[in-house]
Amino acid sequence: MLGSAKAQTHVGAIPSKAQLAWQQMEYYMFIHFGVNTFTDKEWGHGDEDPKVFNPTQLDARQWARTAKAAGMKGIIITAKHHDGFCLWPSAYSKHTVRESNWKNGKGDVLAELSAACKAYGLKFGVYLSPWDRNHPDYGTEKYNQTFVNTLTEVHTKYGDVFEQWFDGANGEGPNGKKQVYDWNLFNGTVYKYHPNAIIFSDAGPGCRWIGNERGIAGTTMWSGLNRDEFRPGMGGIEKILNEGQENGTHWVPGEADVSIRPGWFYSPATDDKVKSLAELLDIYYGSVGRNANLLLNVPVDRRGLIPKNDSLRLMELRKQLDATFKNNLALGNTAANDGKTTTFWTAPTAQHAVLELAFKKPVTFNRFQVQEAIAYGQRVRKFKVEAFENGAYKEIANETTIGYKRILRLPAVTASKLRLTIIDAKAPALITEVALFKAPELLADAEINRNKQGEVILTSASEDAELRYTLDGSEPTYKSPRYTAPVAFAAGGVVKAKAFVDKGKRAGATITAKYDVSPAKWRVTYADTARQRAEMAIDVNLHTSRSTPGSGRTFPHEIQVDLGETLQLKGFTYIPAGNGVIEEYAFYTSADGKNWELQQQGTFANIRNNPVRQDVLLPKTAGARYIRFVALRGANEQQPWAAIAELGVITK
Ligand code: FUL
């Protein structure tokens, strides 16, 4: 049944034409590339010599080719990150490709990428950070106009721009430079040249951040937002952004940004930390499957190319998604399953409306997909799915919102009929499509862990997998040693493992873990918290953390550890724990646990939004029997405590 005119009146906020087209892109590439690629930093200081930027084989067509083959619809590049370095020869900055040695200062990354996108039929987008640690105008009245000038260049010289990405991050700290951004002026400048561009920021106006950098949207996910109550960089609004607002005044759909590696910029240290296929699938279903677009970052390396590990993983993901979604088992001839998103089923009532699909032959599926006709607003608050199996209906899912697209991963079920019940909606639901798919089973990869005693432990979620491994960095094959019991590995090194089934005929991906000296001999000698809790910082268990009590205590907080032997330290590692992330730190070493030498003091870049393991290298190698880690300031001003999931050392 096609909807009645009354049911098709708009309900609440609705998308613009440009937002509708944008939503259909679903999946596109983010590229972080700039001076940080060469200095191994996540946040550059803006004081780096522009000459460090010197890719040897830059090929934007390789990036575009990779994105296209991955099934992505566009590329957004960091034209200017927080360090201020411009990937185009801006007339308004002295920190640009023109000042670098690349192509003798005659290069222009934006020109090359926009041309490559055009050639491969991809849309082109730009990231520009308002926070600028290089520009002399930053923190003065002049800066807003300077920023508008650079924006104007980017929007007038390189053809169409589908999305403008405004980063709300600012790491100036309490004593840093203050700049009040003129967002109306910035947005107006973008719209002046590209009225259909989607402007991203924490709070839109075109699309919004989903509140984390893990790529996972809320299971309840509204595209509405009370836009005017929020502004970029506000903080404390992550949950609202993650779920949206049911009665939001404006249509500001979510976009999930996440990196394929732990960091946003390329680092040789993360070459073996490219996310696994299983992790990328979790991200896909957690974003595209939850009414958000997926902006997946693939960092370009120092050659100016997307590295092999990353592109191979993108192709594995494509293959798995294609195999999953190629065959819609629910395809039929009603408006809700005719394979067209232009026709839709109109629920007769807003509450307890039932759509039933009957199949000629029973179908076996493990993915349920449903879409709303969002042009008329997002309506569904609650729905359930039932499958007709063995003569009776059985509930297989009970969820909240749908939006543009909702995909549920379910245990396989064989059904001759399917029932979708809209339990509650803001107005009669308009369902464009219900689809069912059978995702091929994925061989679960090996997982590598090491316990406090320094023994390597291999596991896999696939019960019949045989796990084979190497300890010398070589590629594991079916002939490598088979894992049967924990393997002593206290001194550290490289472990590579692979899961095999069918006597070696099928194999998962090669999983790599690099370990340093294990904390087997370590002991906490002092901490401003109970000793037992403090030991959790060196227990190799990421789920336990050492945190200091909030009551009455404020920063600094500290912990001292006896390493049990003298080690030559090249650096240290800190894995933050959810609550009590440390942003500013000092790190000391000692031979006797009494006389301390300050080795390094600083801030962890972007740790608030991306709380992954931090590796800090010391200016020079230091012999140490004792280490002392002092938390000087937290990432969250409201939390006067500090937490450590794990503290480690770098000796290799
Ligand atoms: C954040 C930035 O601070 C990170 O460096 C990265 O660019 C990420 C996409 O956004 O706010």
PDB file of C-alpha atoms in Angstrom, residues 333-570:
ATOM      1  CA  ASN A 333       6.705  -7.257  -4.835  1.00  0.00           C
ATOM      2  CA  THR A 334       5.251  -5.170  -2.041  1.00  0.00           C
ATOM      3  CA  ALA A 335       6.309  -1.560  -1.541  1.00  0.00           C
ATOM      4  CA  ALA A 336       8.344  -2.648   1.481  1.00  0.00           C
ATOM      5  CA  ASN A 337      10.366  -5.325  -0.289  1.00  0.00           C
ATOM      6  CA  ASP A 338      10.523  -4.355  -3.954  1.00  0.00           C
ATOM      7  CA  GLY A 339      14.188  -3.379  -3.732  1.00  0.00           C
ATOM      8  CA  LYS A 340      13.345   0.290  -4.246  1.00  0.00           C
ATOM      9  CA  THR A 341      13.795   2.990  -1.636  1.00  0.00           C
ATOM     10  CA  THR A 342      11.426   5.286  -3.538  1.00  0.00           C
ATOM     11  CA  THR A 343       8.316   3.272  -2.634  1.00  0.00           C
ATOM     12  CA  PHE A 344       7.259   2.600   0.925  1.00  0.00           C
ATOM     13  CA  TRP A 345       4.773   0.894   3.198  1.00  0.00           C
ATOM     14  CA  THR A 346       2.723   3.296   5.285  1.00  0.00           C
ATOM     15  CA  ALA A 347       1.791   1.926   8.669  1.00  0.00           C
ATOM     16  CA  PRO A 348      -1.957   2.257   9.285  1.00  0.00           C
ATOM     17  CA  THR A 349      -1.362   3.510  12.831  1.00  0.00           C
ATOM     18  CA  ALA A 350       1.508   5.017  14.784  1.00  0.00           C
ATOM     19  CA  GLN A 351       1.401   2.303  17.453  1.00  0.00           C
ATOM     20  CA  HIS A 352       1.351  -1.482  17.041  1.00  0.00           C
ATOM     21  CA  ALA A 353       1.392  -1.501  13.246  1.00  0.00           C
ATOM     22  CA  VAL A 354       2.271  -4.849  11.694  1.00  0.00           C
ATOM     23  CA  LEU A 355       3.966  -5.558   8.378  1.00  0.00           C
ATOM     24  CA  GLU A 356       4.076  -9.199   7.361  1.00  0.00           C
ATOM     25  CA  LEU A 357       6.142 -10.689   4.557  1.00  0.00           C
ATOM     26  CA  ALA A 358       5.560 -14.255   3.360  1.00  0.00           C
ATOM     27  CA  PHE A 359       8.178 -16.158   1.354  1.00  0.00           C
ATOM     28  CA  LYS A 360       7.573 -18.774  -1.347  1.00  0.00           C
ATOM     29  CA  LYS A 361      10.252 -20.940   0.216  1.00  0.00           C
ATOM     30  CA  PRO A 362      11.645 -20.604   3.758  1.00  0.00           C
ATOM     31  CA  VAL A 363      14.708 -18.343   3.879  1.00  0.00           C
ATOM     32  CA  THR A 364      17.717 -18.645   6.166  1.00  0.00           C
ATOM     33  CA  PHE A 365      19.129 -15.307   7.238  1.00  0.00           C
ATOM     34  CA  ASN A 366      21.318 -13.712   9.914  1.00  0.00           C
ATOM     35  CA  ARG A 367      21.032 -10.043   8.975  1.00  0.00           C
ATOM     36  CA  PHE A 368      17.842  -7.973   9.174  1.00  0.00           C
ATOM     37  CA  GLN A 369      17.824  -4.580   7.469  1.00  0.00           C
ATOM     38  CA  VAL A 370      15.104  -1.938   7.613  1.00  0.00           C
ATOM     39  CA  GLN A 371      14.858   1.637   6.353  1.00  0.00           C
ATOM     40  CA  GLU A 372      12.541   4.563   6.970  1.00  0.00           C
ATOM     41  CA  ALA A 373      11.506   7.139   4.355  1.00  0.00           C
ATOM     42  CA  ILE A 374      13.439   9.836   6.201  1.00  0.00           C
ATOM     43  CA  ALA A 375      12.415  12.568   3.763  1.00  0.00           C
ATOM     44  CA  TYR A 376       9.266  12.728   5.915  1.00  0.00           C
ATOM     45  CA  GLY A 377      11.128  12.719   9.201  1.00  0.00           C
ATOM     46  CA  GLN A 378      12.422   9.991  11.483  1.00  0.00           C
ATOM     47  CA  ARG A 379       9.468   8.390  13.241  1.00  0.00           C
ATOM     48  CA  VAL A 380      10.032   4.964  14.734  1.00  0.00           C
ATOM     49  CA  ARG A 381      10.699   4.832  18.477  1.00  0.00           C
ATOM     50  CA  LYS A 382      10.419   1.104  19.045  1.00  0.00           C
ATOM     51  CA  PHE A 383      10.049  -1.991  16.889  1.00  0.00           C
ATOM     52  CA  LYS A 384      10.291  -5.760  17.037  1.00  0.00           C
ATOM     53  CA  VAL A 385      10.946  -8.495  14.513  1.00  0.00           C
ATOM     54  CA  GLU A 386       9.468 -11.984  14.570  1.00  0.00           C
ATOM     55  CA  ALA A 387      10.308 -14.968  12.381  1.00  0.00           C
ATOM     56  CA  PHE A 388       7.821 -17.739  11.569  1.00  0.00           C
ATOM     57  CA  GLU A 389       9.691 -20.933  12.302  1.00  0.00           C
ATOM     58  CA  ASN A 390       8.321 -24.424  13.031  1.00  0.00           C
ATOM     59  CA  GLY A 391       4.720 -23.276  12.878  1.00  0.00           C
ATOM     60  CA  ALA A 392       4.970 -20.330  15.245  1.00  0.00           C
ATOM     61  CA  TYR A 393       6.208 -16.753  15.429  1.00  0.00           C
ATOM     62  CA  LYS A 394       9.298 -16.219  17.540  1.00  0.00           C
ATOM     63  CA  GLU A 395      10.682 -12.817  18.507  1.00  0.00           C
ATOM     64  CA  ILE A 396      14.213 -12.374  17.139  1.00  0.00           C
ATOM     65  CA  ALA A 397      14.789  -8.688  17.825  1.00  0.00           C
ATOM     66  CA  ASN A 398      13.380  -5.846  19.886  1.00  0.00           C
ATOM     67  CA  GLU A 399      14.945  -2.451  19.262  1.00  0.00           C
ATOM     68  CA  THR A 400      14.365   1.290  19.370  1.00  0.00           C
ATOM     69  CA  THR A 401      15.126   3.564  16.387  1.00  0.00           C
ATOM     70  CA  ILE A 402      15.489   2.834  12.654  1.00  0.00           C
ATOM     71  CA  GLY A 403      16.201   6.026  10.689  1.00  0.00           C
ATOM     72  CA  TYR A 404      17.745   5.915   7.232  1.00  0.00           C
ATOM     73  CA  LYS A 405      19.069   2.395   7.786  1.00  0.00           C
ATOM     74  CA  ARG A 406      19.207  -0.114  10.611  1.00  0.00           C
ATOM     75  CA  ILE A 407      20.970  -3.442  10.232  1.00  0.00           C
ATOM     76  CA  LEU A 408      20.776  -6.098  12.933  1.00  0.00           C
ATOM     77  CA  ARG A 409      23.182  -8.996  13.263  1.00  0.00           C
ATOM     78  CA  LEU A 410      21.227 -12.033  14.441  1.00  0.00           C
ATOM     79  CA  PRO A 411      21.794 -15.736  14.949  1.00  0.00           C
ATOM     80  CA  ALA A 412      20.804 -17.565  11.739  1.00  0.00           C
ATOM     81  CA  VAL A 413      17.114 -18.401  11.551  1.00  0.00           C
ATOM     82  CA  THR A 414      15.021 -20.125   8.856  1.00  0.00           C
ATOM     83  CA  ALA A 415      11.584 -18.604   8.354  1.00  0.00           C
ATOM     84  CA  SER A 416       8.686 -18.838   5.935  1.00  0.00           C
ATOM     85  CA  LYS A 417       7.206 -15.548   7.140  1.00  0.00           C
ATOM     86  CA  LEU A 418       8.532 -12.432   8.804  1.00  0.00           C
ATOM     87  CA  ARG A 419       6.698  -9.900  10.924  1.00  0.00           C
ATOM     88  CA  LEU A 420       7.882  -6.363  11.631  1.00  0.00           C
ATOM     89  CA  THR A 421       5.875  -4.629  14.343  1.00  0.00           C
ATOM     90  CA  ILE A 422       6.237  -0.919  14.821  1.00  0.00           C
ATOM     91  CA  ILE A 423       5.460  -0.849  18.508  1.00  0.00           C
ATOM     92  CA  ASP A 424       5.668   2.905  18.838  1.00  0.00           C
ATOM     93  CA  ALA A 425       6.313   5.777  16.460  1.00  0.00           C
ATOM     94  CA  LYS A 426       5.902   9.556  16.449  1.00  0.00           C
ATOM     95  CA  ALA A 427       3.474   9.148  13.507  1.00  0.00           C
ATOM     96  CA  PRO A 428       2.591   6.226  11.200  1.00  0.00           C
ATOM     97  CA  ALA A 429       5.900   4.697  10.124  1.00  0.00           C
ATOM     98  CA  LEU A 430       6.985   4.902   6.491  1.00  0.00           C
ATOM     99  CA  ILE A 431       9.120   1.856   5.727  1.00  0.00           C
ATOM    100  CA  THR A 432      10.904   1.938   2.377  1.00  0.00           C
ATOM    101  CA  GLU A 433      12.552  -1.454   2.629  1.00  0.00           C
ATOM    102  CA  VAL A 434      12.855  -4.568   4.704  1.00  0.00           C
ATOM    103  CA  ALA A 435      15.678  -6.832   3.576  1.00  0.00           C
ATOM    104  CA  LEU A 436      17.174 -10.097   4.785  1.00  0.00           C
ATOM    105  CA  PHE A 437      20.668 -11.372   4.150  1.00  0.00           C
ATOM    106  CA  LYS A 438      22.863 -14.312   4.997  1.00  0.00           C
ATOM    107  CA  ALA A 439      26.379 -13.195   5.928  1.00  0.00           C
ATOM    108  CA  PRO A 440      29.026 -15.837   5.274  1.00  0.00           C
ATOM    109  CA  GLU A 441      30.550 -17.167   8.441  1.00  0.00           C
ATOM    110  CA  LEU A 442      33.778 -15.470   9.355  1.00  0.00           C
ATOM    111  CA  LEU A 443      36.706 -17.444  10.640  1.00  0.00           C
ATOM    112  CA  ALA A 444      37.514 -15.731  13.929  1.00  0.00           C
ATOM    113  CA  ASP A 445      41.126 -14.593  13.994  1.00  0.00           C
ATOM    114  CA  ALA A 446      43.660 -15.605  16.589  1.00  0.00           C
ATOM    115  CA  GLU A 447      43.900 -13.321  19.592  1.00  0.00           C
ATOM    116  CA  ILE A 448      47.216 -12.746  21.315  1.00  0.00           C
ATOM    117  CA  ASN A 449      47.612 -11.867  24.984  1.00  0.00           C
ATOM    118  CA  ARG A 450      50.418 -12.020  27.511  1.00  0.00           C
ATOM    119  CA  ASN A 451      49.928 -12.535  31.224  1.00  0.00           C
ATOM    120  CA  LYS A 452      51.764 -10.876  34.110  1.00  0.00           C
ATOM    121  CA  GLN A 453      54.262 -13.754  34.223  1.00  0.00           C
ATOM    122  CA  GLY A 454      55.217 -12.922  30.661  1.00  0.00           C
ATOM    123  CA  GLU A 455      53.581 -15.955  29.024  1.00  0.00           C
ATOM    124  CA  VAL A 456      51.927 -15.591  25.643  1.00  0.00           C
ATOM    125  CA  ILE A 457      48.366 -16.934  25.466  1.00  0.00           C
ATOM    126  CA  LEU A 458      46.575 -17.510  22.164  1.00  0.00           C
ATOM    127  CA  THR A 459      42.811 -17.851  21.792  1.00  0.00           C
ATOM    128  CA  SER A 460      40.206 -17.730  19.047  1.00  0.00           C
ATOM    129  CA  ALA A 461      36.434 -17.429  19.090  1.00  0.00           C
ATOM    130  CA  SER A 462      36.288 -20.184  16.435  1.00  0.00           C
ATOM    131  CA  GLU A 463      36.218 -23.373  18.441  1.00  0.00           C
ATOM    132  CA  ASP A 464      37.709 -25.659  15.830  1.00  0.00           C
ATOM    133  CA  ALA A 465      40.500 -23.301  14.794  1.00  0.00           C
ATOM    134  CA  GLU A 466      44.064 -24.541  15.020  1.00  0.00           C
ATOM    135  CA  LEU A 467      46.343 -21.735  16.128  1.00  0.00           C
ATOM    136  CA  ARG A 468      49.853 -21.564  14.690  1.00  0.00           C
ATOM    137  CA  TYR A 469      52.452 -18.993  15.694  1.00  0.00           C
ATOM    138  CA  THR A 470      56.000 -17.675  15.299  1.00  0.00           C
ATOM    139  CA  LEU A 471      58.198 -15.726  17.714  1.00  0.00           C
ATOM    140  CA  ASP A 472      60.793 -14.459  15.247  1.00  0.00           C
ATOM    141  CA  GLY A 473      58.705 -12.053  13.197  1.00  0.00           C
ATOM    142  CA  SER A 474      58.201 -14.500  10.330  1.00  0.00           C
ATOM    143  CA  GLU A 475      54.818 -15.206   8.752  1.00  0.00           C
ATOM    144  CA  PRO A 476      53.026 -18.124  10.454  1.00  0.00           C
ATOM    145  CA  THR A 477      52.071 -21.013   8.148  1.00  0.00           C
ATOM    146  CA  TYR A 478      50.311 -24.309   8.734  1.00  0.00           C
ATOM    147  CA  LYS A 479      53.783 -25.741   9.391  1.00  0.00           C
ATOM    148  CA  SER A 480      54.563 -23.279  12.223  1.00  0.00           C
ATOM    149  CA  PRO A 481      54.327 -24.568  15.805  1.00  0.00           C
ATOM    150  CA  ARG A 482      50.772 -25.280  16.918  1.00  0.00           C
ATOM    151  CA  TYR A 483      49.670 -23.502  20.090  1.00  0.00           C
ATOM    152  CA  THR A 484      48.761 -25.873  22.902  1.00  0.00           C
ATOM    153  CA  ALA A 485      49.835 -24.163  26.142  1.00  0.00           C
ATOM    154  CA  PRO A 486      51.133 -20.733  27.342  1.00  0.00           C
ATOM    155  CA  VAL A 487      54.545 -19.858  25.888  1.00  0.00           C
ATOM    156  CA  ALA A 488      57.229 -18.164  28.046  1.00  0.00           C
ATOM    157  CA  PHE A 489      58.012 -14.755  26.543  1.00  0.00           C
ATOM    158  CA  ALA A 490      58.992 -12.438  29.415  1.00  0.00           C
ATOM    159  CA  ALA A 491      61.757 -10.613  27.568  1.00  0.00           C
ATOM    160  CA  GLY A 492      59.367  -9.652  24.780  1.00  0.00           C
ATOM    161  CA  GLY A 493      59.641  -9.536  21.003  1.00  0.00           C
ATOM    162  CA  VAL A 494      57.213 -10.123  18.141  1.00  0.00           C
ATOM    163  CA  VAL A 495      54.463 -12.748  18.192  1.00  0.00           C
ATOM    164  CA  LYS A 496      52.577 -13.573  15.018  1.00  0.00           C
ATOM    165  CA  ALA A 497      49.625 -15.932  15.047  1.00  0.00           C
ATOM    166  CA  LYS A 498      47.063 -17.270  12.627  1.00  0.00           C
ATOM    167  CA  ALA A 499      43.896 -19.372  12.937  1.00  0.00           C
ATOM    168  CA  PHE A 500      43.514 -22.314  10.520  1.00  0.00           C
ATOM    169  CA  VAL A 501      40.579 -24.649   9.817  1.00  0.00           C
ATOM    170  CA  ASP A 502      39.992 -27.529   7.393  1.00  0.00           C
ATOM    171  CA  LYS A 503      43.524 -28.857   7.911  1.00  0.00           C
ATOM    172  CA  GLY A 504      45.052 -25.556   6.895  1.00  0.00           C
ATOM    173  CA  LYS A 505      42.910 -24.954   3.798  1.00  0.00           C
ATOM    174  CA  ARG A 506      41.266 -21.857   5.271  1.00  0.00           C
ATOM    175  CA  ALA A 507      43.092 -19.302   7.388  1.00  0.00           C
ATOM    176  CA  GLY A 508      42.276 -16.071   9.200  1.00  0.00           C
ATOM    177  CA  ALA A 509      44.421 -12.959   9.043  1.00  0.00           C
ATOM    178  CA  THR A 510      47.931 -12.806  10.478  1.00  0.00           C
ATOM    179  CA  ILE A 511      47.703 -11.172  13.888  1.00  0.00           C
ATOM    180  CA  THR A 512      50.803  -9.500  15.264  1.00  0.00           C
ATOM    181  CA  ALA A 513      51.627  -8.370  18.786  1.00  0.00           C
ATOM    182  CA  LYS A 514      54.816  -6.671  19.898  1.00  0.00           C
ATOM    183  CA  TYR A 515      55.809  -6.959  23.521  1.00  0.00           C
ATOM    184  CA  ASP A 516      58.444  -5.301  25.610  1.00  0.00           C
ATOM    185  CA  VAL A 517      59.785  -6.566  28.940  1.00  0.00           C
ATOM    186  CA  SER A 518      56.923  -8.018  30.979  1.00  0.00           C
ATOM    187  CA  PRO A 519      56.137  -6.623  34.448  1.00  0.00           C
ATOM    188  CA  ALA A 520      56.646 -10.071  36.039  1.00  0.00           C
ATOM    189  CA  LYS A 521      59.250  -8.719  38.489  1.00  0.00           C
ATOM    190  CA  TRP A 522      57.673  -5.305  39.066  1.00  0.00           C
ATOM    191  CA  ARG A 523      56.306  -3.997  42.321  1.00  0.00           C
ATOM    192  CA  VAL A 524      54.561  -0.752  43.244  1.00  0.00           C
ATOM    193  CA  THR A 525      56.714   0.986  45.880  1.00  0.00           C
ATOM    194  CA  TYR A 526      54.577   4.078  46.357  1.00  0.00           C
ATOM    195  CA  ALA A 527      51.220   5.436  45.170  1.00  0.00           C
ATOM    196  CA  ASP A 528      48.796   7.955  46.584  1.00  0.00           C
ATOM    197  CA  THR A 529      46.144   5.269  46.721  1.00  0.00           C
ATOM    198  CA  ALA A 530      45.748   1.810  48.283  1.00  0.00           C
ATOM    199  CA  ARG A 531      48.622  -0.477  47.226  1.00  0.00           C
ATOM    200  CA  GLN A 532      46.265  -3.195  46.078  1.00  0.00           C
ATOM    201  CA  ARG A 533      44.562  -0.850  43.631  1.00  0.00           C
ATOM    202  CA  ALA A 534      47.857   0.589  42.523  1.00  0.00           C
ATOM    203  CA  GLU A 535      49.113  -2.863  41.516  1.00  0.00           C
ATOM    204  CA  MET A 536      46.332  -2.870  38.934  1.00  0.00           C
ATOM    205  CA  ALA A 537      48.386  -0.415  36.904  1.00  0.00           C
ATOM    206  CA  ILE A 538      50.946  -3.160  36.277  1.00  0.00           C
ATOM    207  CA  ASP A 539      48.793  -6.301  36.331  1.00  0.00           C
ATOM    208  CA  VAL A 540      48.548  -6.544  32.535  1.00  0.00           C
ATOM    209  CA  ASN A 541      44.785  -6.504  32.903  1.00  0.00           C
ATOM    210  CA  LEU A 542      43.213  -3.680  30.967  1.00  0.00           C
ATOM    211  CA  HIS A 543      39.934  -4.116  32.784  1.00  0.00           C
ATOM    212  CA  THR A 544      41.424  -3.197  36.128  1.00  0.00           C
ATOM    213  CA  SER A 545      42.905   0.189  36.637  1.00  0.00           C
ATOM    214  CA  ARG A 546      44.647   2.082  39.308  1.00  0.00           C
ATOM    215  CA  SER A 547      42.663   5.172  40.152  1.00  0.00           C
ATOM    216  CA  THR A 548      43.098   7.667  42.901  1.00  0.00           C
ATOM    217  CA  PRO A 549      40.145   8.546  45.119  1.00  0.00           C
ATOM    218  CA  GLY A 550      38.267  11.682  44.164  1.00  0.00           C
ATOM    219  CA  SER A 551      37.414  12.697  47.689  1.00  0.00           C
ATOM    220  CA  GLY A 552      39.321  15.816  48.601  1.00  0.00           C
ATOM    221  CA  ARG A 553      42.377  14.904  46.544  1.00  0.00           C
ATOM    222  CA  THR A 554      43.365  16.805  43.464  1.00  0.00           C
ATOM    223  CA  PHE A 555      46.237  16.654  41.005  1.00  0.00           C
ATOM    224  CA  PRO A 556      49.068  15.786  41.027  1.00  0.00           C
ATOM    225  CA  HIS A 557      48.794  12.030  41.591  1.00  0.00           C
ATOM    226  CA  GLU A 558      51.658   9.613  41.302  1.00  0.00           C
ATOM    227  CA  ILE A 559      52.849   6.052  41.245  1.00  0.00           C
ATOM    228  CA  GLN A 560      56.360   4.626  41.732  1.00  0.00           C
ATOM    229  CA  VAL A 561      57.408   1.212  40.484  1.00  0.00           C
ATOM    230  CA  ASP A 562      60.438  -0.981  41.187  1.00  0.00           C
ATOM    231  CA  LEU A 563      61.308  -2.768  37.938  1.00  0.00           C
ATOM    232  CA  GLY A 564      63.187  -5.502  39.815  1.00  0.00           C
ATOM    233  CA  GLU A 565      66.263  -5.020  37.622  1.00  0.00           C
ATOM    234  CA  THR A 566      68.005  -2.149  35.864  1.00  0.00           C
ATOM    235  CA  LEU A 567      66.582  -1.629  32.383  1.00  0.00           C
ATOM    236  CA  GLN A 568      67.753   0.649  29.588  1.00  0.00           C
ATOM    237  CA  LEU A 569      64.610   2.695  28.981  1.00  0.00           C
ATOM    238  CA  LYS A 570      63.932   4.250  25.617  1.00  0.00           C
TER     239      LYS A 570
END
